[in-house]
Short mmCIF file of C-alpha atoms in Angstrom, two decimals:
data_model
loop_
_atom_site.label_atom_id
_atom_site.label_comp_id
_atom_site.label_asym_id
_atom_site.label_seq_id
_atom_site.Cartn_x
_atom_site.Cartn_y
_atom_site.Cartn_z
CA VAL A 143 37.02 -66.38 -29.06
CA GLN A 144 38.39 -62.86 -28.81
CA SER A 145 41.90 -62.19 -27.49
CA GLN A 146 41.68 -60.20 -24.24
CA ASP A 147 44.01 -59.46 -21.34
CA THR A 148 43.93 -61.91 -18.43
CA ILE A 149 42.16 -59.58 -15.99
CA ALA A 150 39.32 -58.84 -18.40
CA ARG A 151 38.95 -62.51 -19.34
CA THR A 152 38.77 -63.88 -15.82
CA ALA A 153 36.80 -61.09 -14.13
CA GLU A 154 33.42 -62.01 -12.64
CA GLY A 155 30.71 -60.04 -14.39
CA GLY A 156 32.85 -59.61 -17.52
CA ASP A 157 31.46 -60.55 -20.91
CA LYS A 158 31.65 -64.32 -21.32
CA LEU A 159 32.27 -65.43 -24.90
CA GLY A 160 32.30 -68.97 -26.20
CA VAL A 161 32.00 -71.26 -29.21
CA PHE A 162 30.69 -74.83 -29.23
CA THR A 163 33.38 -77.02 -30.82
CA GLY A 164 30.91 -79.68 -31.97
CA ALA A 165 32.82 -82.26 -29.93
CA TYR A 166 31.77 -84.12 -26.80
CA ALA A 167 33.80 -85.51 -23.92
CA MET A 168 32.84 -88.26 -21.49
CA ASN A 169 32.68 -87.65 -17.75
CA PRO A 170 35.00 -90.43 -16.50
CA VAL A 171 33.14 -90.70 -13.17
CA ASN A 172 29.54 -91.21 -14.34
CA GLY A 173 29.97 -91.79 -18.08
CA GLU A 174 27.77 -88.84 -19.10
CA SER A 175 28.40 -87.02 -22.38
CA ILE A 176 29.58 -83.40 -21.99
CA PRO A 177 29.66 -80.76 -24.77
CA VAL A 178 33.10 -79.18 -25.29
CA TRP A 179 33.14 -75.38 -25.56
CA SER A 180 35.95 -72.92 -26.18
CA ALA A 181 35.57 -69.99 -23.76
CA ASN A 182 37.44 -66.71 -23.30
CA PHE A 183 37.71 -66.97 -19.50
CA VAL A 184 39.54 -70.32 -19.46
CA LEU A 185 43.33 -69.78 -19.45
CA MET A 186 45.81 -72.14 -21.10
CA ASP A 187 48.20 -71.99 -18.14
CA TYR A 188 45.52 -73.05 -15.63
CA GLY A 189 45.81 -76.80 -15.13
CA THR A 190 45.79 -78.48 -18.53
CA GLY A 191 43.96 -75.58 -20.19
CA ALA A 192 40.74 -77.62 -20.24
CA ILE A 193 38.41 -77.47 -17.24
CA MET A 194 35.20 -79.14 -16.09
CA SER A 195 32.56 -76.42 -15.86
CA VAL A 196 30.48 -76.40 -12.65
CA PRO A 197 27.99 -73.59 -13.33
CA ALA A 198 25.92 -74.01 -10.16
CA HIS A 199 28.98 -73.36 -7.97
CA ASP A 200 31.33 -71.09 -9.95
CA GLN A 201 30.16 -67.59 -10.85
CA ARG A 202 32.04 -67.40 -14.16
CA ASP A 203 30.74 -70.80 -15.23
CA PHE A 204 27.25 -69.76 -14.09
CA GLU A 205 27.29 -66.60 -16.23
CA PHE A 206 28.58 -68.59 -19.22
CA ALA A 207 25.95 -71.33 -18.82
CA GLN A 208 23.14 -68.80 -18.56
CA LYS A 209 24.29 -66.92 -21.63
CA TYR A 210 24.47 -70.05 -23.79
CA ASP A 211 21.58 -71.93 -22.15
CA LEU A 212 23.74 -74.81 -20.92
CA ASN A 213 22.66 -77.41 -18.38
CA ILE A 214 23.13 -76.40 -14.72
CA ARG A 215 23.20 -79.09 -12.04
CA VAL A 216 23.22 -78.30 -8.31
CA VAL A 217 25.73 -80.60 -6.59
CA ILE A 218 26.27 -78.67 -3.33
CA GLU A 219 23.13 -78.15 -1.26
CA PRO A 220 22.34 -74.50 -0.42
CA PRO A 221 20.90 -73.67 3.03
CA ASP A 222 17.34 -73.57 1.64
CA GLY A 223 17.67 -77.14 0.35
CA THR A 224 16.72 -76.37 -3.24
CA ARG A 225 17.97 -78.51 -6.10
CA ASP A 226 16.19 -76.52 -8.77
CA PRO A 227 18.76 -74.56 -10.85
CA ASP A 228 16.01 -72.16 -11.98
CA HIS A 229 15.92 -70.91 -8.39
CA LEU A 230 19.57 -69.75 -8.55
CA LYS A 231 20.17 -66.06 -9.19
CA GLU A 232 23.92 -66.57 -8.88
CA ALA A 233 26.29 -69.46 -8.28
CA PHE A 234 26.25 -70.95 -4.78
CA THR A 235 29.94 -70.86 -3.84
CA GLU A 236 29.81 -71.60 -0.11
CA GLU A 237 30.56 -74.90 1.61
CA GLY A 238 27.75 -77.42 1.92
CA PRO A 239 26.93 -81.13 1.66
CA MET A 240 27.32 -82.69 -1.79
CA ILE A 241 24.10 -83.83 -3.48
CA GLN A 242 23.30 -85.54 -6.78
CA SER A 243 26.88 -86.83 -6.68
CA GLY A 244 26.45 -90.58 -6.28
CA GLY A 245 28.60 -92.07 -3.53
CA PHE A 246 29.91 -88.65 -2.52
CA ASP A 247 26.52 -87.37 -1.32
CA GLY A 248 26.68 -85.83 2.14
CA LEU A 249 30.41 -85.05 2.09
CA VAL A 250 31.37 -81.45 2.87
CA GLY A 251 34.28 -79.16 2.02
CA GLU A 252 37.83 -80.45 2.27
CA GLU A 253 36.66 -83.98 3.10
CA ALA A 254 34.67 -84.02 -0.14
CA ARG A 255 37.63 -82.76 -2.18
CA LEU A 256 39.98 -85.34 -0.69
CA LYS A 257 37.53 -88.23 -1.28
CA VAL A 258 36.93 -87.22 -4.91
CA CYS A 259 40.68 -86.91 -5.57
CA GLU A 260 41.29 -90.27 -3.89
CA TYR A 261 38.61 -91.89 -6.07
CA LEU A 262 40.06 -90.40 -9.27
CA LYS A 263 43.55 -91.58 -8.37
CA THR A 264 42.34 -95.09 -7.49
CA LYS A 265 40.58 -95.36 -10.87
CA GLY A 266 43.64 -94.04 -12.69
CA ILE A 267 41.74 -91.13 -14.25
CA GLY A 268 43.19 -88.18 -12.34
CA GLU A 269 45.30 -87.03 -9.44
CA ARG A 270 45.65 -84.11 -7.07
CA THR A 271 48.30 -81.52 -7.95
CA ILE A 272 49.44 -78.05 -6.91
CA ASN A 273 49.10 -75.28 -9.49
CA TYR A 274 52.07 -72.92 -9.14
CA ARG A 275 51.61 -69.42 -10.49
CA LEU A 276 55.14 -68.17 -9.84
CA ARG A 277 57.08 -67.24 -12.98
CA ASP A 278 60.56 -65.90 -13.65
CA TRP A 279 60.75 -62.13 -13.25
CA GLY A 280 62.77 -60.11 -15.76
CA VAL A 281 63.73 -57.07 -13.68
CA SER A 282 65.81 -54.99 -16.11
CA ARG A 283 64.41 -52.08 -18.11
CA GLN A 284 65.90 -49.94 -20.87
CA ARG A 285 64.88 -46.56 -19.51
CA TYR A 286 66.18 -43.77 -17.30
CA TRP A 287 63.66 -43.84 -14.46
CA GLY A 288 64.52 -46.74 -12.22
CA THR A 289 67.19 -47.96 -9.84
CA PRO A 290 70.54 -48.44 -11.68
CA VAL A 291 71.67 -52.07 -11.77
CA PRO A 292 74.82 -52.10 -9.58
CA MET A 293 77.06 -54.05 -11.97
CA VAL A 294 80.08 -53.12 -14.08
CA PHE A 295 81.60 -54.96 -17.05
CA CYS A 296 85.37 -55.41 -17.17
CA ASP A 297 87.24 -57.02 -20.08
CA ALA A 298 89.62 -58.69 -17.63
CA CYS A 299 87.31 -59.61 -14.74
CA GLY A 300 83.95 -60.02 -16.46
CA THR A 301 80.78 -58.93 -14.65
CA VAL A 302 81.62 -57.43 -11.26
CA PRO A 303 79.15 -56.21 -8.60
CA VAL A 304 79.59 -52.69 -7.28
CA PRO A 305 81.09 -52.89 -3.75
CA TYR A 306 78.79 -52.28 -0.80
CA ASP A 307 80.61 -49.09 0.23
CA GLN A 308 79.92 -47.58 -3.22
CA LEU A 309 76.16 -48.15 -3.07
CA PRO A 310 73.73 -46.86 -4.02
CA VAL A 311 74.56 -46.13 -7.65
CA GLU A 312 72.64 -42.93 -8.33
CA LEU A 313 71.08 -41.78 -11.58
CA PRO A 314 73.02 -38.97 -13.27
CA LEU A 315 71.24 -35.62 -13.33
CA ASP A 316 72.63 -34.56 -16.73
CA ALA A 317 71.14 -37.37 -18.83
CA GLN A 318 69.41 -36.19 -22.01
CA LEU A 319 65.83 -37.40 -21.84
CA GLY A 320 63.47 -37.66 -24.79
CA GLU A 321 65.65 -39.45 -27.36
CA ARG A 322 63.87 -42.51 -28.65
CA GLY A 323 65.27 -45.94 -29.42
CA GLN A 324 67.55 -46.52 -26.43
CA SER A 325 68.03 -45.72 -22.77
CA PRO A 326 69.35 -42.17 -22.12
CA LEU A 327 72.04 -43.76 -19.94
CA LYS A 328 73.59 -45.46 -22.99
CA THR A 329 74.55 -42.08 -24.46
CA LEU A 330 76.12 -40.63 -21.29
CA ASP A 331 79.85 -41.43 -21.21
CA SER A 332 80.32 -39.83 -17.79
CA PHE A 333 77.97 -42.45 -16.35
CA ILE A 334 79.05 -45.44 -18.44
CA ASN A 335 82.82 -45.18 -18.06
CA THR A 336 84.13 -46.23 -14.64
CA THR A 337 86.84 -48.39 -13.05
CA CYS A 338 86.64 -52.07 -12.18
CA PRO A 339 86.31 -52.67 -8.41
CA LYS A 340 88.57 -55.75 -8.73
CA CYS A 341 91.50 -54.69 -10.93
CA ASN A 342 91.02 -50.91 -11.12
CA GLY A 343 91.12 -51.18 -14.90
CA ALA A 344 88.72 -49.50 -17.32
CA ALA A 345 85.16 -50.79 -17.09
CA LYS A 346 81.65 -49.85 -18.14
CA ARG A 347 78.51 -49.59 -16.03
CA GLU A 348 75.33 -51.52 -16.71
CA THR A 349 72.93 -49.05 -18.37
CA ASP A 350 69.74 -51.01 -17.73
CA THR A 351 67.70 -49.93 -14.73
CA LEU A 352 65.64 -52.11 -12.43
CA ASP A 353 61.90 -52.45 -12.84
CA THR A 354 60.08 -49.75 -10.86
CA PHE A 355 58.53 -52.57 -8.80
CA ILE A 356 61.93 -52.76 -7.10
CA CYS A 357 61.13 -49.40 -5.51
CA SER A 358 57.37 -49.72 -5.07
CA SER A 359 57.51 -53.13 -3.40
CA TRP A 360 58.71 -51.86 -0.03
CA TYR A 361 57.74 -48.17 0.10
CA PHE A 362 55.49 -48.82 3.12
CA ASP A 363 58.58 -49.87 5.10
CA ARG A 364 60.25 -46.58 4.20
CA TYR A 365 57.15 -44.67 5.34
CA THR A 366 57.86 -45.81 8.90
CA SER A 367 61.09 -43.76 9.01
CA PRO A 368 61.22 -41.42 5.98
CA GLN A 369 63.95 -39.22 7.49
CA ALA A 370 66.46 -42.06 7.90
CA ASP A 371 69.55 -41.18 5.84
CA ASP A 372 71.82 -44.04 6.89
CA ALA A 373 69.51 -46.96 6.00
CA PRO A 374 66.40 -47.72 3.93
CA PHE A 375 64.42 -47.76 7.19
CA GLN A 376 65.03 -48.04 10.92
CA LYS A 377 64.31 -51.45 12.46
CA LYS A 378 62.75 -50.04 15.62
CA ALA A 379 60.30 -47.94 13.60
CA VAL A 380 59.41 -50.64 11.08
CA ASP A 381 58.81 -53.21 13.82
CA TYR A 382 56.55 -50.73 15.65
CA TRP A 383 54.38 -49.82 12.65
CA MET A 384 54.36 -52.90 10.45
CA PRO A 385 52.47 -54.83 9.22
CA VAL A 386 50.07 -52.49 7.43
CA ASP A 387 46.61 -52.84 9.04
CA GLN A 388 44.59 -52.26 5.86
CA TYR A 389 46.13 -52.22 2.40
CA ILE A 390 44.04 -50.97 -0.51
CA GLY A 391 45.15 -51.46 -4.10
CA GLY A 392 43.85 -51.62 -7.64
CA ILE A 393 42.93 -54.75 -9.57
CA GLU A 394 45.68 -54.24 -12.17
CA HIS A 395 48.33 -54.54 -9.44
CA ALA A 396 46.56 -57.31 -7.53
CA ILE A 397 48.94 -60.03 -8.69
CA LEU A 398 52.41 -58.69 -9.44
CA HIS A 399 52.70 -55.84 -6.94
CA LEU A 400 51.43 -58.01 -4.08
CA LEU A 401 53.68 -60.88 -5.12
CA TYR A 402 56.75 -58.64 -5.20
CA SER A 403 55.78 -56.90 -1.95
CA ARG A 404 55.55 -60.21 -0.10
CA PHE A 405 58.77 -61.39 -1.74
CA PHE A 406 60.68 -58.30 -0.57
CA HIS A 407 59.16 -58.44 2.91
CA HIS A 408 60.08 -62.10 3.32
CA VAL A 409 63.66 -61.33 2.24
CA PHE A 410 63.81 -58.45 4.73
CA ARG A 411 62.50 -60.79 7.43
CA ASP A 412 65.04 -63.48 6.62
CA LEU A 413 67.81 -60.87 6.76
CA GLY A 414 66.59 -59.75 10.18
CA LEU A 415 65.63 -56.28 8.95
CA VAL A 416 61.94 -56.63 9.89
CA GLN A 417 60.13 -58.71 12.49
CA SER A 418 56.67 -59.31 10.95
CA ASN A 419 56.07 -62.26 8.63
CA GLU A 420 53.69 -60.49 6.25
CA PRO A 421 53.56 -56.87 5.00
CA PHE A 422 49.74 -56.54 5.18
CA SER A 423 47.16 -57.73 7.71
CA HIS A 424 44.11 -57.05 5.53
CA LEU A 425 43.83 -56.45 1.80
CA LEU A 426 41.17 -54.79 -0.33
CA THR A 427 41.61 -54.94 -4.10
CA GLN A 428 39.48 -52.36 -5.90
CA GLY A 429 37.90 -52.83 -9.30
CA MET A 430 38.29 -50.39 -12.19
CA VAL A 431 36.00 -47.63 -13.42
CA ILE A 432 34.71 -48.59 -16.85
CA LYS A 433 32.49 -46.85 -19.38
CA ASP A 434 30.65 -48.40 -22.30
CA GLY A 435 32.07 -51.77 -21.29
CA ALA A 436 35.73 -50.72 -21.46
CA LYS A 437 38.30 -49.44 -19.00
CA MET A 438 38.45 -45.66 -18.98
CA SER A 439 41.48 -44.37 -20.89
CA LYS A 440 42.42 -41.26 -22.84
CA SER A 441 43.27 -43.36 -25.90
CA LYS A 442 39.72 -44.73 -26.02
CA GLY A 443 38.20 -41.30 -25.45
CA ASN A 444 35.82 -42.58 -22.78
CA VAL A 445 37.20 -40.66 -19.79
CA VAL A 446 34.62 -38.80 -17.67
CA ASP A 447 35.80 -35.43 -16.38
CA PRO A 448 34.99 -35.32 -12.64
CA ASP A 449 35.14 -31.51 -12.67
CA ARG A 450 32.16 -31.45 -15.03
CA ILE A 451 30.16 -33.74 -12.74
CA ILE A 452 31.09 -31.70 -9.66
CA GLU A 453 30.24 -28.43 -11.39
CA ARG A 454 26.78 -29.69 -12.36
CA TYR A 455 25.82 -31.89 -9.39
CA GLY A 456 28.28 -31.11 -6.60
CA ALA A 457 31.08 -33.13 -5.02
CA ASP A 458 28.73 -35.11 -2.77
CA THR A 459 26.81 -36.51 -5.74
CA ALA A 460 30.01 -37.55 -7.52
CA ARG A 461 31.35 -39.17 -4.37
CA LEU A 462 28.06 -40.90 -3.54
CA PHE A 463 27.71 -42.39 -7.02
CA ILE A 464 31.25 -43.77 -7.06
CA LEU A 465 30.72 -45.43 -3.68
CA PHE A 466 27.20 -46.66 -4.42
CA ALA A 467 27.48 -47.92 -8.00
CA ALA A 468 29.35 -51.14 -7.16
CA PRO A 469 31.13 -52.99 -4.35
CA PRO A 470 34.76 -51.83 -4.07
CA VAL A 471 36.10 -55.14 -5.35
CA LYS A 472 34.01 -55.06 -8.54
CA ASP A 473 34.39 -52.89 -11.63
CA LEU A 474 32.30 -49.73 -11.57
CA GLU A 475 30.30 -49.09 -14.75
CA TRP A 476 29.97 -45.34 -15.16
CA SER A 477 26.37 -44.25 -15.67
CA ASP A 478 25.11 -40.70 -16.17
CA GLN A 479 21.68 -41.96 -15.11
CA GLY A 480 23.21 -43.30 -11.91
CA VAL A 481 24.75 -39.90 -11.17
CA GLU A 482 21.38 -38.27 -11.74
CA GLY A 483 19.77 -40.78 -9.38
CA CYS A 484 22.27 -39.99 -6.61
CA SER A 485 21.58 -36.29 -7.09
CA ARG A 486 17.84 -36.89 -6.69
CA PHE A 487 18.48 -38.90 -3.54
CA LEU A 488 20.47 -36.11 -1.89
CA LYS A 489 17.78 -33.58 -2.80
CA ARG A 490 15.27 -35.93 -1.20
CA VAL A 491 17.39 -36.06 1.95
CA TRP A 492 17.50 -32.27 2.08
CA ARG A 493 13.74 -31.90 1.67
CA LEU A 494 13.15 -34.39 4.47
CA PHE A 495 15.59 -32.61 6.75
CA ALA A 496 13.96 -29.26 6.01
CA GLU A 497 10.58 -30.65 7.11
CA LEU A 498 11.81 -32.33 10.31
CA SER A 499 14.57 -30.02 11.55
CA ASP A 500 12.27 -27.55 13.32
CA SER A 501 10.77 -30.38 15.38
CA VAL A 502 14.14 -31.43 16.79
CA GLN A 503 15.92 -28.07 17.10
CA GLY A 504 17.46 -27.79 20.58
CA VAL A 505 16.28 -31.30 21.58
CA GLU A 506 18.60 -33.84 23.21
CA PRO A 507 18.56 -37.25 21.46
CA GLY A 508 17.19 -40.24 23.34
CA ASN A 509 15.68 -43.72 22.99
CA GLY A 510 12.41 -42.86 24.73
CA GLY A 511 10.67 -45.23 27.11
CA ASP A 512 8.66 -48.41 26.75
CA ALA A 513 5.34 -46.58 26.41
CA LEU A 514 6.07 -45.09 22.98
CA PRO A 515 3.48 -45.24 20.18
CA ASP A 516 4.12 -48.06 17.71
CA GLU A 517 5.26 -45.56 15.05
CA LEU A 518 8.01 -44.19 17.30
CA LYS A 519 9.03 -47.69 18.42
CA GLU A 520 9.44 -48.64 14.77
CA LEU A 521 11.40 -45.44 14.06
CA ARG A 522 13.70 -46.25 16.98
CA ARG A 523 14.13 -49.79 15.70
CA GLN A 524 14.89 -48.62 12.17
CA THR A 525 17.43 -46.13 13.54
CA HIS A 526 19.39 -48.80 15.41
CA VAL A 527 19.10 -51.32 12.56
CA THR A 528 20.49 -48.72 10.13
CA ILE A 529 23.38 -47.84 12.44
CA LYS A 530 24.25 -51.54 12.75
CA ARG A 531 24.05 -52.20 9.00
CA VAL A 532 26.13 -49.17 8.03
CA THR A 533 28.69 -49.78 10.77
CA GLU A 534 29.24 -53.43 9.82
CA ASP A 535 29.20 -52.77 6.08
CA VAL A 536 31.89 -50.10 6.47
CA GLU A 537 34.07 -51.51 9.24
CA LYS A 538 33.85 -55.27 8.70
CA ARG A 539 33.03 -55.72 5.02
CA MET A 540 34.04 -52.42 3.38
CA GLN A 541 30.83 -52.67 1.34
CA PHE A 542 30.06 -48.99 0.93
CA ASN A 543 27.34 -49.59 -1.65
CA THR A 544 25.24 -51.66 0.75
CA ALA A 545 25.88 -49.14 3.54
CA ILE A 546 24.46 -46.42 1.30
CA ALA A 547 21.54 -48.69 0.36
CA ALA A 548 20.76 -49.10 4.08
CA THR A 549 20.76 -45.31 4.44
CA MET A 550 18.39 -45.00 1.48
CA GLU A 551 16.01 -47.49 3.08
CA PHE A 552 16.13 -45.47 6.29
CA ILE A 553 15.22 -42.32 4.35
CA ASN A 554 12.23 -44.14 2.86
CA HIS A 555 11.06 -45.08 6.33
CA LEU A 556 11.53 -41.52 7.59
CA TYR A 557 9.33 -40.24 4.76
CA THR A 558 6.60 -42.67 5.80
CA PHE A 559 7.05 -41.69 9.43
CA LYS A 560 6.94 -37.97 8.58
CA ASP A 561 3.30 -38.17 7.51
CA TRP A 562 2.35 -39.65 10.89
CA TRP A 563 4.53 -37.15 12.77
CA ASN A 564 3.05 -34.12 11.03
CA ALA A 565 -0.42 -35.24 12.13
CA GLN A 566 0.58 -35.23 15.80
CA LYS A 567 -0.24 -32.26 18.03
CA ASN A 568 2.04 -31.15 20.86
CA ALA A 569 4.58 -33.98 20.70
CA SER A 570 6.18 -34.72 24.07
CA PRO A 571 9.91 -34.11 24.73
CA GLU A 572 10.35 -37.89 24.94
CA HIS A 573 8.88 -38.34 21.47
CA LYS A 574 11.00 -35.52 20.05
CA ALA A 575 14.10 -37.12 21.57
CA VAL A 576 13.51 -40.30 19.54
CA LEU A 577 13.12 -38.27 16.34
CA ARG A 578 16.23 -36.21 17.17
CA GLN A 579 18.18 -39.42 17.60
CA ALA A 580 16.97 -40.65 14.21
CA VAL A 581 17.89 -37.39 12.43
CA GLU A 582 21.30 -37.16 14.12
CA SER A 583 22.05 -40.78 13.26
CA LEU A 584 21.05 -40.17 9.65
CA ILE A 585 23.44 -37.21 9.42
CA LEU A 586 26.35 -39.15 10.92
CA VAL A 587 25.94 -42.37 8.90
CA LEU A 588 25.55 -40.30 5.72
CA SER A 589 28.59 -38.12 6.45
CA PRO A 590 31.31 -40.49 5.11
CA PHE A 591 29.50 -40.70 1.76
CA ALA A 592 28.11 -37.15 1.40
CA PRO A 593 30.17 -35.04 3.82
CA HIS A 594 29.14 -31.58 2.63
CA ILE A 595 25.38 -31.98 2.90
CA ALA A 596 25.85 -33.84 6.21
CA GLU A 597 27.96 -30.99 7.57
CA GLU A 598 25.37 -28.43 6.47
CA MET A 599 22.59 -30.34 8.24
CA ALA A 600 24.74 -30.73 11.36
CA SER A 601 25.44 -27.00 11.36
CA ARG A 602 21.75 -26.15 11.16
CA LEU A 603 21.04 -28.46 14.09
CA LYS A 604 23.88 -26.73 15.97
CA PHE A 605 26.09 -29.78 16.51
CA SER A 606 28.86 -28.96 18.99
CA LYS A 607 31.49 -30.50 16.67
CA ALA A 608 32.05 -31.08 12.98
CA THR A 609 30.66 -34.42 11.82
CA HIS A 610 34.13 -35.94 11.36
CA GLU A 611 34.90 -35.11 15.00
CA CYS A 612 31.65 -36.56 16.38
CA ALA A 613 31.50 -40.00 17.94
CA TRP A 614 30.08 -42.60 15.57
CA PRO A 615 26.53 -43.62 16.60
CA VAL A 616 26.24 -46.90 18.50
CA PHE A 617 23.40 -49.35 17.96
CA GLU A 618 21.69 -51.08 20.89
CA ALA A 619 20.47 -54.62 20.34
CA GLN A 620 17.46 -54.29 22.65
CA HIS A 621 16.02 -51.59 20.41
CA MET A 622 16.43 -53.60 17.20
CA GLN A 623 13.86 -56.29 17.92
CA ALA A 624 10.59 -56.12 16.00
CA ASP A 625 7.39 -57.54 17.44
CA GLU A 626 6.78 -59.34 14.14
CA MET A 627 8.83 -60.47 11.17
CA THR A 628 8.03 -61.58 7.63
CA ILE A 629 8.90 -65.16 6.73
CA VAL A 630 9.13 -66.36 3.13
CA VAL A 631 7.58 -69.79 2.58
CA GLN A 632 8.93 -71.92 -0.27
CA VAL A 633 7.66 -75.19 -1.66
CA ASN A 634 10.44 -77.10 -3.41
CA GLY A 635 12.55 -73.96 -3.53
CA LYS A 636 9.93 -71.68 -5.09
CA VAL A 637 8.33 -68.82 -3.18
CA ARG A 638 4.64 -69.58 -2.55
CA GLN A 639 3.69 -67.44 0.47
CA LYS A 640 4.84 -64.75 2.91
CA LEU A 641 3.70 -64.85 6.52
CA SER A 642 3.89 -62.35 9.38
CA VAL A 643 4.86 -64.20 12.55
CA PRO A 644 6.05 -63.24 16.07
CA SER A 645 9.76 -62.41 15.95
CA GLU A 646 10.59 -64.85 18.77
CA ILE A 647 8.56 -67.78 17.42
CA ALA A 648 10.07 -71.24 17.98
CA ASP A 649 11.09 -73.27 14.91
CA ASP A 650 8.53 -76.03 15.57
CA ASP A 651 5.72 -73.50 15.95
CA LEU A 652 6.87 -71.75 12.78
CA LYS A 653 6.79 -75.03 10.84
CA GLN A 654 3.27 -75.79 12.04
CA GLN A 655 2.04 -72.30 11.14
CA CYS A 656 3.50 -72.60 7.64
CA LEU A 657 2.11 -76.10 7.08
CA GLY A 658 -1.29 -74.96 8.34
CA ASP A 659 -1.51 -71.95 6.03
CA GLU A 660 -4.34 -72.35 3.50
CA ARG A 661 -2.35 -71.15 0.50
CA VAL A 662 0.63 -73.35 1.38
CA ARG A 663 -1.69 -76.38 1.69
CA GLU A 664 -2.95 -75.69 -1.83
CA TRP A 665 0.60 -75.91 -3.18
CA LEU A 666 1.26 -79.10 -1.20
CA ASN A 667 -1.79 -80.62 -2.89
CA GLY A 668 -2.21 -83.29 -0.22
CA LYS A 669 1.41 -84.48 -0.39
CA GLU A 670 3.36 -85.19 2.79
CA PRO A 671 6.48 -83.03 3.23
CA ARG A 672 9.73 -84.98 2.94
CA LYS A 673 11.67 -82.27 4.75
CA VAL A 674 10.96 -78.83 6.27
CA ILE A 675 14.00 -76.54 6.38
CA VAL A 676 14.00 -73.42 8.56
CA VAL A 677 16.46 -70.61 7.82
CA PRO A 678 16.11 -68.53 11.02
CA LYS A 679 14.47 -65.13 10.63
CA LYS A 680 14.29 -65.55 6.83
CA LEU A 681 12.46 -68.46 5.25
CA VAL A 682 10.94 -71.90 5.50
CA ASN A 683 11.42 -74.33 2.61
CA ILE A 684 9.03 -77.29 2.41
CA VAL A 685 10.39 -80.14 0.29
CA VAL A 686 7.83 -82.61 -1.13
#
């Protein structure tokens, strides 16, 4: 198995590598034989360094099992009730009742974990333990840039801390940088030679500096009062602003920087310098941009010049691709084809706007009445559904890629609607108001992702404000209801039919309609259903 850094090895979606050892272990609970594999994503310092793979319910294990065609067993029941591993497109990692687990069937979540641990301990084959990830932190560095360690060395007194009234020890400005092999501070006598705070005899300063994390672990506290010259920060200001509402960081700093930041903040709290218990209320850890399967770096020669992309496609295309290519928490695989696709999408948006803009010029947006044609009712519904999806994806989940996908789906619907609209003669003001609302909403939900084209469209429609100054569109639930919905019908977890049913249909009526469908009856082949599971608004799974 290749040697890789920890982040690359344990990342979901990363390349899973493994070798079958030829050995087998025995499951101590049920006595089954289990093949033993060596895998690159299993770390020696996690537990004992050997783990029990559960591919149906761990994404890394799932990817590994699929790659090497290993057995997958569903032991936590998904909402659709399926036990067929072939039905899984990814690991099911949510809570649910245990199945195919002997005496533990039906247990859920923490209760299940406690019962399993209790059983293992009773049988003498395992016990519950806490896995601590905290390690000693070596904070000294042999370089110029960093906070000087406030210690001096005296032959008579030993190691002596610099007195409080002499802090901070500042870096000298006349150090000669660029010499290799040792810290520049080691060669600067004017910095090294000092007097001992205890005996006033000759002493030497520590020439190591503190890790730069010492400075970067509390910078957000300093931001609250950057002009303070008598303290690191003012308590009144830091208590007013902290904790940070939304903290966004990169995956490479997800462990150490956050660990140190919390450590510093807790020390500040214990010293009475800050009031809040935690430095951050919400955290988003971003993935890296990779190309050809590797992290972009100058040394690997796989860096993409954004200026070249902007020069060819424009800033909106570059921005849209970066936001659309992957969820923020996942690595983003750079793709020239993906950039080209985003460029085509924006051109498609512009062509659509050019065709519809004359119809809504000077029109006030509105929802229309109840007597709208079905096409306009559906346009109104799609408008409010899109606003809701984009709003929640951005504000609640920070899933910009799915927000953009919702906008793309809305564009597709507008293209279909356009053909009907162009065939209408003398559209009423009420009808135009619904279309104006749709076009305005499109511009505003697109503006965070493609601000330049959105601003140009807003200008041509004579918006009274710039898009970033406009109120965000608000969805209305009463306009989001469809008269009908499509329900997927599964038999033993496999899709066998799709039915259009009234959107407000009761569960019992829905079950009867599914069981009475001719095609579904063919798949049942005369067998009586053991269970019928309804996932509201989505699917019905018939288990036989």
